[in-house]
């Protein structure tokens, strides 16, 4: 059933006030979460996802270990309050399993798993809010969480969704737009310009696919700049904290001896 809200008006504005190719506001938080080795919370508009990474560490089940590389384990939990449905999804839910499989297949060729044989990298995804672009938010947050955990990657992975309204391509879709428009999600590696994921859940005319695909790849470069800036800012903050600790009198053995 089509929505009563106009997706794209005559002035070229979408239902949330954006232009066709305009991305939603992005906020990134790389602060530490509990005992996780790496964590990241990313917000695309009203969609918010938190990812925590544990590992590489010894695998819980020996039957699932591989002698030549690490195994990626992705688990997703969707908060009941993340949508207006207020419906609790179990981990065995088909949609949850599809999302987890998509994330795993996206990062398997990117993570240098061969450096950690017989080990496991656990990726836990917590969906806090949903308003379209859920897969792209999960992928972008996972990239940042793996980086903060120190897991070596071949490149960043930056994802964005796109769709077509009549003949007009749109980027970074909301739930309203995803429900009404044929759409896809593209994940790219910005440095090498390789594509690690293209997924479509609706039919899309072949003549429109190329336009949206190229736009999504270009938008991935823009998202990459934001992600790279967030990682750089966190690194600068950590180095500054280490330098401050090294200069503190309590960290200087000679200063301690003089006080005595």
PDB file of N, CA and C in Angstrom, residues 31-37 39 52 54:
ATOM      1  N   UNK A  31      33.094   5.891  22.003  1.00  0.00           N
ATOM      2  CA  UNK A  31      33.473   5.720  23.412  1.00  0.00           C
ATOM      3  C   UNK A  31      33.396   4.250  23.813  1.00  0.00           C
ATOM      4  N   UNK A  32      34.166   3.889  24.818  1.00  0.00           N
ATOM      5  CA  UNK A  32      34.247   2.512  25.296  1.00  0.00           C
ATOM      6  C   UNK A  32      32.930   2.047  25.890  1.00  0.00           C
ATOM      7  N   UNK A  33      32.557   0.795  25.566  1.00  0.00           N
ATOM      8  CA  UNK A  33      31.340   0.199  26.105  1.00  0.00           C
ATOM      9  C   UNK A  33      31.701  -1.040  26.918  1.00  0.00           C
ATOM     10  N   UNK A  34      31.677  -0.919  28.245  1.00  0.00           N
ATOM     11  CA  UNK A  34      31.944  -2.071  29.104  1.00  0.00           C
ATOM     12  C   UNK A  34      33.313  -2.681  28.866  1.00  0.00           C
ATOM     13  N   UNK A  35      33.336  -3.996  28.728  1.00  0.00           N
ATOM     14  CA  UNK A  35      34.594  -4.727  28.541  1.00  0.00           C
ATOM     15  C   UNK A  35      34.864  -5.054  27.084  1.00  0.00           C
ATOM     16  N   UNK A  36      34.115  -4.473  26.180  1.00  0.00           N
ATOM     17  CA  UNK A  36      34.298  -4.759  24.755  1.00  0.00           C
ATOM     18  C   UNK A  36      35.668  -4.273  24.291  1.00  0.00           C
ATOM     19  N   UNK A  37      36.251  -5.006  23.346  1.00  0.00           N
ATOM     20  CA  UNK A  37      37.538  -4.603  22.774  1.00  0.00           C
ATOM     21  C   UNK A  37      37.371  -3.406  21.848  1.00  0.00           C
ATOM     22  N   UNK A  39      34.039  -0.645  20.151  1.00  0.00           N
ATOM     23  CA  UNK A  39      32.609  -0.324  20.119  1.00  0.00           C
ATOM     24  C   UNK A  39      32.380   0.930  19.302  1.00  0.00           C
ATOM     25  N   UNK A  52      29.340  -3.718  19.348  1.00  0.00           N
ATOM     26  CA  UNK A  52      30.494  -4.024  20.202  1.00  0.00           C
ATOM     27  C   UNK A  52      31.215  -5.233  19.624  1.00  0.00           C
ATOM     28  N   UNK A  54      34.240  -8.206  20.366  1.00  0.00           N
ATOM     29  CA  UNK A  54      35.082  -8.940  21.318  1.00  0.00           C
ATOM     30  C   UNK A  54      36.001  -9.854  20.515  1.00  0.00           C
TER      31      UNK A  54
END
